[in-house]
């Protein structure tokens, strides 16, 4: 189904991605088109040549000594803590102007929606570094592409404005500012060779904001002309929302994932009731309390019913082409997307994705054509292919079940109209084929050597199958390891195991007493040496609370694991009320970019001590990073001796 012979020649002889890229003599001719120019520039940055860099480096690690740093303890401090011998700086905090013509950040939150359109967005999430140049230069200059998941009404409005959305011009301006704080930031960054400190390049031609109102395109089987996508307010679709996880493609683009899009929609109608489709995606009268529908009919599910179906997609952005519109790649399905780890097997683009909802699924997409062939023909490898959903059997085996119109129960007789229908209603199609319900699948990454896939299950209840760690409730979460035959990611079967359970042995005897304390794993990234970076997102209703078993674990954090030895160490702890999410390094591994999201968000533990944050006082939980109003930001971590991060 995927190709002529999906299980043919022994794939273990397939080269790894870096070799594929390095062996290609004429990159531009292979890639072609506008995207190809960007990709060629990107590939020229030696992103995947870390192996070669490491071989020449005195600080190169051996598998047995991958984690050379001294672990930091759990922390309740309102700051970032990194191991001895490391340093950190703040880069691109919320509100930073990307252009000289844009107003400066105002600490009283008085920046307008128009200002916010040209400033770094709110609530930083996934982040990737795209090198510019070759050799050493590629480690000193590049583009940051990052997500901004949502906005916090207690932090983005002034004390006089308050947080309530009203049905008037003031309310519409507040919604406009929130929409402008969402989406993505593309920013050129550069390292000062004298000090090692990174800064952003104001007015770089690459600098760009993509927001909740940026014109977007759709590609693949689902078109905006589909009856379920007809929106009276936005006949031409606008924007991307709740951008959480992300992926970096081998052709140099950024995949931003739309997660809890349902929360923005609601209605004051007393007669509106949800369809089965709306119910399955959590669309309700109240949403998550943003109340944008009060001021903007665009978000009123009663008067503009199909707008919500414009969201829940993976969106491709070319960071090197600021004039290229974001494209919603509908072949990758519609759900609460978390991560889009993209890799190559048998020349096919393979994308691993989680649907972050308790009881939802793990997905994989495999392109029909070899990725270079598709690009050379002016097509996207993400437009024609097969979307699969995972069934995890209790015996450690697993199957990728195709979500294809006409296959299995997905027939006209069962009410399915075509492939577009299956993709708009992905969750229901996955229900129909018997996918395995999971404890909130979040980020997915891949060990570059073993090609093992790691999936973070952040926490959950019910659905107590083996893949959910055998714990119900499972407040701490776990990480599973998934292995496909010969590391071939186009395969239809796999084996799986629980790689690591999170928690505190004081409250949960199944957790190893000697394991570093952590809970609710979310962000994952396997670096060029094979270190598995694990980031946590303990909810603010549990963070720091003894009655939730989270007091000793304390603030959210980032750890590193060596999958070869089982070693695990805590590397970084975050300020109060934040989650740590998004991690990537320069190709040489010597600069690490980590995002700190929602410092100072309403957190029941800290609220109890210091009061609940509000527009009148947004700083009760945290004042990170600069004192006063808390601000999401990227943290740049370096080793003082200039070595590889983690050594
Ligand atoms: Fe936005 Fe599933 O974390
Ligand atoms: Ca988040
Ligand atoms: Ca997340
Ligand atoms: Ca999360």
XYZ file of C-alpha atoms and ligand atoms in Angstrom:
653
model
C 0.000 0.000 0.000
C 2.802 2.415 0.850
C 4.816 1.628 -2.200
C 5.495 -1.140 -4.632
C 7.256 -3.346 -2.110
C 7.151 -2.028 1.433
C 8.688 -5.093 3.033
C 11.242 -5.913 0.357
C 15.003 -5.575 0.553
C 16.666 -5.639 3.936
C 16.297 -2.097 5.194
C 19.075 -2.508 7.748
C 21.489 -1.565 4.998
C 19.698 1.716 4.485
C 21.918 4.653 5.318
C 21.009 6.969 8.168
C 19.652 10.368 7.271
C 22.954 12.204 7.692
C 24.617 9.914 5.182
C 21.764 10.335 2.732
C 22.084 14.059 2.919
C 25.857 14.199 2.823
C 26.061 11.838 -0.133
C 23.810 13.878 -2.338
C 26.112 15.670 -4.732
C 23.744 18.208 -6.208
C 21.258 19.183 -3.553
C 19.524 21.922 -5.475
C 18.757 19.725 -8.457
C 17.244 17.084 -6.212
C 15.124 19.444 -4.175
C 14.001 21.952 -6.771
C 11.520 24.795 -6.420
C 11.325 27.564 -3.870
C 11.314 25.073 -1.040
C 14.420 23.485 -2.485
C 16.412 26.689 -2.260
C 15.617 26.973 1.411
C 16.311 23.313 1.970
C 19.640 23.500 0.197
C 20.639 26.413 2.378
C 19.468 24.513 5.413
C 21.240 21.299 4.513
C 24.362 23.296 3.801
C 24.319 24.132 7.474
C 25.469 20.609 8.308
C 22.581 20.044 10.646
C 22.939 16.315 10.429
C 26.726 16.208 10.418
C 27.125 16.234 14.172
C 28.735 12.801 13.964
C 31.561 14.204 11.884
C 31.903 17.194 14.182
C 32.004 14.947 17.221
C 34.754 12.794 15.766
C 36.963 15.849 15.493
C 36.086 17.137 18.928
C 38.095 16.561 22.080
C 34.884 16.608 24.115
C 33.193 13.852 22.143
C 31.383 11.431 24.428
C 31.465 7.678 24.551
C 28.170 5.897 25.198
C 29.268 4.935 28.716
C 30.052 8.555 29.608
C 27.266 10.384 27.846
C 26.077 12.208 30.971
C 29.165 13.915 32.377
C 27.449 16.698 34.330
C 26.678 16.867 38.048
C 22.956 16.452 38.613
C 21.002 19.402 40.043
C 18.479 18.778 42.853
C 14.731 19.393 42.580
C 13.979 23.081 43.081
C 11.226 25.382 44.284
C 13.285 28.496 43.473
C 11.911 31.085 41.060
C 14.815 30.755 38.664
C 16.650 28.479 36.237
C 19.243 26.173 37.767
C 21.800 24.309 35.623
C 24.751 22.104 36.648
C 28.072 23.503 37.849
C 30.191 24.416 34.862
C 27.195 25.593 32.833
C 25.684 29.029 32.253
C 22.372 30.312 30.900
C 21.071 33.479 29.258
C 17.606 34.700 28.262
C 16.828 35.068 24.552
C 13.671 36.281 22.781
C 11.361 36.778 25.777
C 7.673 37.450 25.089
C 7.145 40.939 23.681
C 10.626 41.388 22.174
C 10.292 43.534 19.005
C 11.565 41.699 15.927
C 11.727 44.910 13.894
C 13.045 48.388 14.718
C 9.749 49.968 13.679
C 7.840 47.991 16.326
C 7.137 49.475 19.766
C 9.306 48.365 22.671
C 7.925 45.852 25.173
C 5.904 47.607 27.859
C 6.076 46.035 31.318
C 2.523 47.153 32.161
C 1.179 45.050 29.235
C 0.025 48.178 27.419
C 1.387 47.003 24.052
C -1.431 46.895 21.495
C -2.478 44.012 19.255
C -0.621 45.774 16.448
C 2.569 45.880 18.558
C 2.161 42.194 19.399
C 2.035 41.310 15.684
C 5.684 42.410 15.429
C 6.832 41.133 18.821
C 7.773 37.638 20.013
C 4.620 35.705 20.927
C 3.434 34.428 24.303
C 4.001 31.029 25.955
C 7.000 29.627 24.100
C 6.753 25.919 23.319
C 8.594 23.721 20.783
C 11.793 25.186 19.321
C 14.227 24.239 16.560
C 17.467 25.885 15.379
C 18.054 26.113 11.611
C 21.732 26.851 10.899
C 22.812 29.479 8.405
C 26.149 28.950 6.702
C 28.559 26.050 6.816
C 31.296 24.764 9.084
C 31.841 26.663 12.329
C 29.540 29.435 11.117
C 26.573 27.045 11.233
C 26.989 26.858 14.998
C 27.033 30.628 15.467
C 24.198 31.914 13.288
C 20.802 30.564 12.398
C 17.059 30.866 12.601
C 14.979 30.052 15.639
C 11.556 28.676 14.774
C 9.320 28.308 17.793
C 5.721 27.902 18.885
C 3.521 30.037 21.130
C 0.897 27.768 22.598
C -1.669 30.074 24.210
C -2.122 33.374 26.038
C -2.932 34.104 29.674
C -5.512 36.863 30.187
C -4.072 37.720 33.604
C -0.703 38.524 32.021
C -1.318 40.034 28.560
C -3.728 42.819 29.531
C -3.227 45.897 31.713
C -4.726 46.272 35.165
C -7.198 48.804 33.746
C -8.202 46.480 30.898
C -8.830 43.505 33.164
C -9.183 39.996 31.803
C -12.893 39.937 30.858
C -13.775 39.836 27.143
C -16.667 42.184 26.375
C -18.765 42.502 23.213
C -17.397 45.884 22.151
C -14.339 47.480 20.562
C -12.278 46.948 23.717
C -13.172 43.249 23.714
C -12.260 42.902 20.042
C -8.883 44.566 20.656
C -8.238 42.107 23.487
C -9.050 39.129 21.265
C -6.835 40.635 18.564
C -3.928 40.902 20.999
C -4.429 37.315 22.131
C -4.538 36.100 18.500
C -1.341 38.056 17.783
C 0.369 36.390 20.761
C -0.364 32.925 19.331
C 1.331 31.052 16.488
C 5.039 31.000 15.750
C 8.113 33.216 15.787
C 10.860 32.959 13.209
C 13.884 34.986 14.317
C 17.480 35.155 13.177
C 19.912 34.714 16.074
C 23.685 35.104 16.243
C 26.390 34.354 18.775
C 28.877 37.023 19.836
C 32.264 35.336 19.235
C 33.866 37.311 22.079
C 31.355 36.622 24.844
C 29.544 33.533 23.556
C 26.227 35.261 24.243
C 23.426 34.908 21.676
C 21.150 37.739 20.546
C 18.441 38.182 17.937
C 19.010 40.145 14.725
C 16.540 43.048 14.622
C 15.127 43.594 11.119
C 16.575 40.340 9.723
C 14.764 39.587 6.459
C 13.928 36.180 7.981
C 12.187 37.615 11.051
C 8.518 36.786 10.980
C 5.459 36.285 13.114
C 2.788 33.794 12.162
C -0.335 34.342 14.265
C -3.975 33.441 14.645
C -4.811 35.752 11.741
C -2.081 34.943 9.179
C -3.506 33.700 5.836
C -2.906 29.944 5.558
C -3.307 27.346 2.828
C -4.608 23.779 2.932
C -3.095 20.877 1.016
C -3.731 17.158 0.758
C -7.183 15.552 0.603
C -8.987 18.191 2.715
C -9.746 21.452 0.916
C -11.221 24.648 2.406
C -14.087 24.115 -0.024
C -15.099 20.938 1.842
C -18.612 21.413 3.310
C -17.303 20.863 6.859
C -14.757 23.672 6.400
C -17.122 26.352 5.018
C -16.723 29.367 7.275
C -18.790 32.497 6.695
C -16.346 34.701 8.607
C -13.115 33.348 7.110
C -13.900 31.934 3.646
C -10.134 32.076 3.132
C -8.728 30.287 6.208
C -6.717 32.309 8.700
C -4.209 31.450 11.340
C -2.826 28.668 13.450
C -3.691 28.167 17.126
C -2.429 26.316 20.198
C 0.910 25.520 18.618
C 2.462 23.043 21.006
C 4.879 20.381 19.707
C 6.757 20.689 16.441
C 8.962 18.849 13.997
C 11.907 19.643 11.747
C 11.836 18.088 8.301
C 14.900 16.796 6.414
C 14.042 19.341 3.689
C 14.474 22.226 6.094
C 10.945 23.204 7.049
C 9.190 23.540 10.398
C 6.086 21.552 11.295
C 3.968 23.287 13.918
C 1.294 21.233 15.661
C -2.159 22.550 16.589
C -3.185 21.030 19.932
C -6.087 22.238 22.119
C -7.829 24.267 19.396
C -11.271 23.372 20.734
C -10.730 25.592 23.785
C -11.010 28.831 21.785
C -14.546 28.185 20.592
C -17.848 28.613 22.389
C -21.266 30.197 22.179
C -23.805 32.058 24.251
C -26.595 30.262 22.378
C -28.879 28.307 24.673
C -30.030 25.989 21.883
C -26.664 24.918 20.416
C -25.794 21.264 20.909
C -22.637 19.462 19.810
C -22.593 17.043 16.875
C -20.811 13.707 17.392
C -17.810 15.182 15.561
C -17.753 18.248 17.835
C -18.168 16.087 20.942
C -15.290 13.823 19.974
C -13.034 16.875 19.681
C -14.235 18.494 22.898
C -16.040 21.450 21.336
C -18.406 22.946 23.935
C -20.399 26.073 24.789
C -17.760 27.348 27.199
C -14.509 26.212 25.606
C -11.577 26.732 27.961
C -12.929 30.067 29.171
C -11.160 32.340 26.666
C -14.589 33.782 25.722
C -13.309 35.058 22.371
C -16.734 34.166 20.930
C -18.270 36.944 23.039
C -16.470 39.574 20.936
C -15.720 37.715 17.698
C -18.360 35.705 15.756
C -15.443 33.847 14.141
C -15.156 31.799 17.355
C -18.890 31.374 17.984
C -19.702 27.757 17.124
C -23.368 28.597 16.771
C -23.032 31.322 14.132
C -19.808 30.120 12.443
C -19.968 26.394 12.988
C -17.172 25.112 10.752
C -14.378 27.495 11.731
C -13.268 24.976 14.348
C -12.528 22.472 11.564
C -9.850 24.817 10.226
C -7.799 23.710 13.238
C -6.278 20.515 14.588
C -3.747 20.140 11.800
C 0.003 19.972 11.332
C 1.137 23.171 9.603
C 4.306 23.376 7.490
C 6.317 26.614 7.531
C 9.452 27.366 5.512
C 11.546 29.479 7.887
C 13.878 30.517 5.063
C 11.068 31.932 2.928
C 9.201 34.666 4.845
C 6.717 35.179 2.007
C 5.632 31.519 1.805
C 2.249 30.938 3.468
C 1.927 28.324 6.212
C 0.372 25.165 4.758
C -1.944 22.849 6.691
C -0.893 19.328 5.676
C -4.187 17.501 5.988
C -2.805 14.055 5.157
C -1.338 14.046 8.679
C -4.821 13.952 10.177
C -6.838 16.156 12.474
C -6.499 15.736 16.210
C -4.846 17.464 19.176
C -1.456 17.256 17.564
C 1.574 16.945 19.783
C 4.917 16.658 18.021
C 5.664 15.642 14.450
C 8.963 13.770 14.573
C 9.981 13.398 10.948
C 12.482 10.812 9.788
C 13.440 8.920 6.628
C 13.197 5.174 5.993
C 13.397 3.553 2.583
C 13.541 7.144 1.263
C 10.032 7.766 2.582
C 9.177 10.616 4.917
C 7.799 9.103 8.116
C 6.130 11.338 10.726
C 5.351 10.208 14.288
C 2.582 12.071 16.118
C 0.702 11.924 19.414
C -2.859 13.030 20.132
C -2.641 14.563 23.595
C -5.907 13.657 25.230
C -6.466 11.040 27.881
C -7.489 7.901 26.005
C -6.311 9.046 22.590
C -3.822 7.631 20.167
C -0.351 7.457 18.645
C -0.136 7.986 14.864
C 2.390 7.572 12.059
C 2.363 8.911 8.502
C 4.414 7.410 5.656
C 4.834 9.185 2.320
C 3.867 7.307 -0.828
C 6.848 8.484 -2.849
C 10.499 8.861 -1.863
C 10.781 12.319 -0.322
C 13.333 13.618 -2.823
C 11.231 12.366 -5.739
C 8.178 14.172 -4.409
C 10.102 17.423 -3.856
C 11.736 17.235 -7.292
C 8.264 16.906 -8.822
C 7.147 20.048 -6.982
C 5.044 18.032 -4.540
C 5.207 17.825 -0.780
C 6.139 14.441 0.722
C 3.457 15.263 3.296
C 0.569 15.407 0.818
C 0.392 11.879 -0.564
C 0.819 9.040 1.875
C -0.841 6.830 4.434
C -1.824 7.780 7.971
C -1.687 4.923 10.489
C -2.813 4.606 14.098
C -1.140 2.359 16.666
C -2.578 -0.744 18.301
C -0.428 -1.835 21.252
C -0.951 -5.481 22.193
C -0.346 -6.591 25.782
C 2.353 -9.050 24.665
C 4.663 -6.246 23.522
C 3.738 -6.432 19.858
C 2.030 -3.686 17.940
C 0.407 -2.932 14.613
C 0.076 0.230 12.547
C -3.501 0.257 11.251
C -4.098 2.311 8.077
C -6.770 5.016 8.110
C -7.655 4.744 4.439
C -11.090 5.148 2.872
C -12.425 1.712 1.932
C -10.027 -0.196 4.199
C -11.452 -2.252 7.073
C -14.517 -0.581 8.571
C -13.848 2.795 6.906
C -16.360 2.215 4.124
C -19.266 4.080 2.579
C -21.619 1.503 4.066
C -20.380 2.565 7.498
C -20.958 6.248 6.794
C -17.506 7.314 5.566
C -17.607 9.486 2.464
C -14.027 9.740 1.273
C -10.463 10.231 2.502
C -11.129 13.896 3.355
C -13.965 12.765 5.630
C -11.638 10.303 7.360
C -8.995 12.996 7.889
C -11.433 15.606 9.286
C -12.814 12.925 11.614
C -9.475 11.216 12.289
C -10.290 10.400 15.911
C -13.500 8.636 14.958
C -11.766 6.712 12.172
C -9.141 5.584 14.687
C -11.906 4.575 17.107
C -13.472 2.465 14.347
C -10.307 0.495 13.556
C -9.594 -0.439 17.174
C -6.629 1.769 18.074
C -5.262 1.520 21.633
C -6.291 4.201 24.084
C -3.257 5.860 25.679
C -2.428 8.076 28.635
C -1.962 11.362 26.769
C 0.721 10.799 24.101
C 2.914 13.907 23.890
C 6.317 14.240 22.184
C 8.033 11.555 20.142
C 11.717 11.338 19.249
C 14.153 8.869 17.740
C 17.579 7.637 18.770
C 19.782 8.351 15.767
C 21.867 5.198 16.250
C 19.355 2.539 17.291
C 16.421 4.207 15.510
C 14.266 3.383 18.545
C 11.244 5.654 18.900
C 10.454 7.134 22.328
C 6.965 8.419 23.183
C 6.108 10.436 26.307
C 2.775 9.524 27.911
C 2.390 12.479 30.230
C -0.254 11.093 32.639
C -3.752 9.689 32.573
C -6.521 7.660 34.117
C -8.546 4.644 33.069
C -7.705 2.703 29.896
C -5.471 0.561 32.027
C -3.801 -1.498 29.338
C -0.152 -2.515 29.642
C 1.032 0.327 27.436
C -0.283 2.751 30.058
C 2.300 1.412 32.567
C -0.223 -0.663 34.502
C -0.999 2.313 36.725
C -4.523 3.672 37.084
C -4.596 6.457 37.942
C -1.248 7.305 36.394
C -0.535 10.827 37.677
C 3.186 10.695 36.916
C 3.276 9.341 33.356
C 5.937 7.264 31.608
C 7.928 6.883 28.405
C 7.498 3.997 26.030
C 10.032 2.675 23.526
C 8.860 1.470 20.160
C 11.039 -0.517 17.768
C 10.214 -1.358 14.171
C 11.921 -4.266 12.348
C 15.438 -3.272 11.227
C 14.676 0.303 12.314
C 12.543 0.614 9.177
C 9.890 3.215 9.914
C 7.711 2.187 6.970
C 6.905 -1.151 8.626
C 3.384 -2.145 9.628
C 4.377 -3.886 12.869
C 6.526 -3.025 15.867
C 7.472 -4.125 19.340
C 7.159 -1.888 22.360
C 8.091 -1.717 26.031
C 7.755 0.717 28.913
C 11.170 2.396 28.862
C 10.833 4.465 32.032
C 8.126 5.230 34.565
C 8.070 8.624 36.226
C 7.133 9.440 39.804
C 8.135 9.600 43.434
C 8.765 6.269 45.179
C 7.561 7.815 48.442
C 4.056 7.838 46.957
C 4.315 5.097 44.328
C 6.202 1.898 45.181
C 6.541 0.943 41.513
C 8.968 3.840 40.960
C 12.663 2.927 41.544
C 13.756 4.649 44.772
C 17.121 5.635 43.293
C 15.653 7.231 40.162
C 15.747 11.042 39.980
C 12.376 12.504 40.949
C 10.325 13.722 37.999
C 6.738 13.552 36.732
C 4.540 14.258 33.698
C 7.135 13.869 30.910
C 6.129 15.868 27.841
C 8.923 17.241 25.604
C 11.445 14.714 24.285
C 14.471 15.163 22.051
C 17.197 12.639 21.316
C 20.329 14.648 20.517
C 23.100 13.925 18.013
C 25.016 11.773 20.533
C 21.934 9.832 21.662
C 21.186 11.629 24.934
C 17.456 11.565 25.523
C 16.357 14.965 26.855
C 13.142 14.720 28.896
C 11.105 17.813 29.788
C 8.238 17.905 32.242
C 4.847 19.607 32.263
C 3.254 18.949 35.641
C -0.113 20.674 35.605
C -0.468 23.774 37.740
C -3.187 22.043 39.725
C -0.630 19.435 40.902
C 2.741 21.192 40.774
C 4.523 21.359 44.171
C 1.555 19.822 46.027
C 2.101 17.077 48.618
C -1.526 15.962 48.390
C -0.913 15.237 44.706
C 2.423 13.476 45.370
C 4.305 16.277 43.635
C 5.937 18.188 46.527
C 9.364 16.528 46.356
C 9.428 16.661 42.562
C 8.916 20.440 42.891
C 9.121 22.761 39.860
C 9.127 21.509 36.276
C 12.487 20.413 34.961
C 14.571 18.830 32.215
C 16.528 15.599 32.571
C 18.892 13.659 30.340
C 18.943 9.881 29.944
C 21.425 7.520 28.342
C 19.234 4.815 26.805
C 22.262 2.563 26.389
C 23.033 2.450 30.124
C 19.731 3.391 31.762
C 21.385 6.356 33.475
C 19.128 9.373 34.214
C 20.143 12.770 35.615
C 18.321 16.026 36.260
C 19.977 18.803 34.195
C 17.822 21.903 34.654
C 15.045 23.152 36.914
C 12.637 25.941 36.001
C 11.031 28.882 37.781
C 7.666 28.759 39.566
C 4.495 27.937 37.672
C 6.319 27.187 34.415
C 6.667 24.131 32.242
C 9.932 23.337 30.481
C 9.247 22.558 26.830
C 11.186 22.580 23.586
C 14.879 21.751 23.305
C 17.368 21.790 20.463
C 21.060 22.525 19.983
C 23.382 23.957 17.391
C 24.842 21.205 15.159
C 27.999 21.026 17.304
C 25.901 20.449 20.426
C 27.605 23.338 22.235
C 24.650 25.737 22.456
C 21.298 24.501 23.725
C 17.995 26.335 23.329
C 15.319 25.484 25.924
C 11.924 27.138 26.285
C 10.332 28.207 29.553
C 6.559 28.402 29.149
C 4.026 30.121 31.406
C 6.246 31.131 34.339
C 3.964 32.680 36.930
C 0.777 31.046 35.689
C -1.940 30.532 38.291
C -0.627 27.547 40.280
C -2.740 26.299 43.165
C 0.255 25.749 45.492
C 1.809 29.196 44.985
C -1.585 30.924 44.779
C -2.242 29.618 48.279
C 0.927 31.259 49.595
C 1.058 34.483 47.595
C -2.333 35.036 45.954
C -3.743 34.319 42.516
C -2.199 36.223 39.584
C -4.458 38.831 37.983
C -4.111 41.795 35.643
C -3.821 43.917 38.826
C -0.905 41.796 40.062
C 0.405 39.258 37.538
C 3.529 38.508 39.611
C 2.227 36.592 42.641
C 3.590 33.221 41.475
C 6.734 34.250 39.589
C 8.714 37.308 38.538
C 10.991 35.373 36.169
C 13.087 36.299 34.253
C 13.640 40.004 34.964
C 11.546 40.753 38.070
C 8.004 42.093 37.793
C 5.669 40.640 35.147
C 6.700 37.064 34.274
C 7.599 36.386 30.637
C 8.004 33.188 28.667
C 11.459 33.057 27.124
C 14.068 30.920 25.475
C 16.956 29.960 27.750
C 20.328 29.517 26.046
C 22.528 27.020 27.885
C 26.273 26.810 27.322
C 29.114 24.954 28.985
C 31.706 27.308 30.457
C 34.529 25.270 28.943
C 32.861 25.476 25.535
C 32.061 21.767 25.486
C 29.100 19.754 24.284
C 25.974 20.171 26.412
C 25.490 17.125 28.611
C 29.156 16.173 28.853
Fe 0.654 21.413 24.881
Fe 0.233 18.340 25.251
O 1.145 19.828 25.717
Ca 1.861 23.978 27.618
Ca 3.437 19.711 25.362
Ca 1.702 18.895 28.317
